[in-house]
Amino acid sequence: MIHHVTTEIAVIGAGVVGLAVAEALVAQGHEVVLIDPEPPGSGASYGNAGTIADYAVLPVGTPDVLKNLPSLLFDRNSPLAIRPGAMLSLAPWLSRFMLQSRRKTAERNARAIAELLSGARALWQDLALRSGGADLLQHNGCLYLYETEKAFRAAQADMAYRRGLGVAVDLIGPQDLAQLEPNLPDMAGAAYFSGAAFLSDPGAMMQCLAEAALNYAGFLNGRIDRLTRDFDGIWLEGPKCRVRAKKAILCAGAHSQPLAAMAGDKVPLETERGYHLEWQMPAPILNRPACPSARGFYLCPMTGRLRVAGTVELGGLTAPPSRHRLDRLLQGARKIFPDLPKPSARWMGFRPSLPDSLPVIGPSSGGADVIHAFGHGHIGVTLAPITGRIVADLVRGKQPEVDITPYLPTRF
Ligand SMILES: Cc1cc2nc3c(=O)[nH]c(=O)nc-3n(C[C@H](O)[C@H](O)[C@H](O)COP(=O)(O)OP(=O)(O)OC[C@H]3O[C@@H](n4cnc5c(N)ncnc54)[C@H](O)[C@@H]3O)c2cc1C
């Protein structure tokens, strides 16, 4: 059976970005239908590390990463690896990524990320409160851990750079770290983002957002494969649905590229696949998320469990999860907590990633009746509320407070 729906605004994709966008539009009094073939919040937005990472101002592509790229990519065990067999299809994205990793370009990207991140914590506080999820937003800060003296020394420059972009961070030695996190093994030191927040259960927070948004918005369980325009609006079509809307907001995460092209924009969107493992753990082993920075994952205390989430695998949307990546994640976690038993859950998700680590936010080239809001990479949870606010301003015809020039689809 085909569902026929007519609405003022269709939001394609009900991940954290689509949910935050729908919430902001509904609050502005619009008629909204969210469309997704999966339950709301069950994609990348479910399995992430849950950090409201307003300190994550560095793009993935930096001169350091560029220098080490061959060894990183071709070492199957590195925190940033490429799936064997995906090299050819990824070559165009990788060459753009390399260009974006040059010093001046990377610094420009960092400034554009910092601009979006600057209000993230306060906006999340408001959103969590409005959605009934305030208890799931914790305020214990976050840690980057340095296992060697050399890495800790190198962190000085990294943190000085972040401070220059408005990030509040303290470098702390082993004794202060042991007081904060007595269960961690000895480390050379840590960077402590004491004001940072995190979600103690991203899946539960997604449920809160979905319930809040769906109090006022409709939900259509279907996939959109085709986007066309006529004189009076937009048609969105898929195997199970046909939707007529005045406006569409494209929030399909890593799956947004084909629909963006139909709206008029050729966007170099790829996915950085990430993984998580979980252990049931009624008493938390940590008080806050901690990232052993050389290992590329977070150890996250979540409600009733420990989640270890992260690593980057460039590998496309269709290949099955890599057993090797999961094994490496487990080995890495056991380097920190050697007694971890067999994990109780394993997961892979798709970060939606552009070569410059910036999201695509703004009107489509084919017209302002389609607004793009995808490609948030490593910080999509953090940036969802600001994205919702920008989209709501654009729909209203108001100039967003943030200058959106760096995020426009026409930048490629
Ligand atoms: C391991 C890992 C750890 C992470 N940790 C953090 C973190 O600590 N902090 C942080 O801020 N971010 C983190 N991220 C990134 C964050 O999870 C993502 O950036 C964010 O979830 C992207 O949200 P989204 O709504 O764009 O995408 P998604 O959550 O993937 O949602 C997209 C939705 O679109 C739907 N969809 C797809 N195609 C169609 C279609 N054709 N029609 C209709 N619907 C469609 C999908 O079913 C899906 O529900 C992490 C990611 C990973 C993988």
Short mmCIF file of C-alpha atoms in Angstrom, two decimals, residues 3 7 14 85 123 125 161 168-169 178 201 203 229 234 286 291 320 334 346 362 393 411:
data_model
loop_
_atom_site.label_atom_id
_atom_site.label_comp_id
_atom_site.label_asym_id
_atom_site.label_seq_id
_atom_site.Cartn_x
_atom_site.Cartn_y
_atom_site.Cartn_z
CA HIS A 3 0.81 6.20 1.76
CA THR A 7 2.27 18.59 4.55
CA ALA A 14 14.71 11.12 11.82
CA GLY A 85 38.79 -2.89 -1.53
CA LEU A 123 21.41 24.76 23.28
CA GLN A 125 20.55 22.06 27.88
CA TYR A 161 45.37 26.03 19.78
CA ALA A 168 38.17 25.92 28.13
CA VAL A 169 40.60 23.12 28.98
CA ALA A 178 43.76 9.62 39.55
CA ASP A 201 22.22 7.12 27.12
CA GLY A 203 19.34 5.91 22.58
CA ARG A 229 9.80 19.93 -7.94
CA ILE A 234 7.96 19.30 -3.92
CA LEU A 286 34.32 6.00 35.10
CA CYS A 291 39.32 9.17 25.25
CA PRO A 320 29.29 -5.59 6.41
CA ARG A 334 41.44 -4.19 27.43
CA ARG A 346 28.51 -4.83 19.18
CA GLY A 362 21.70 25.78 3.80
CA ASP A 393 15.60 30.64 10.83
CA ARG A 411 31.34 25.40 -1.39
#
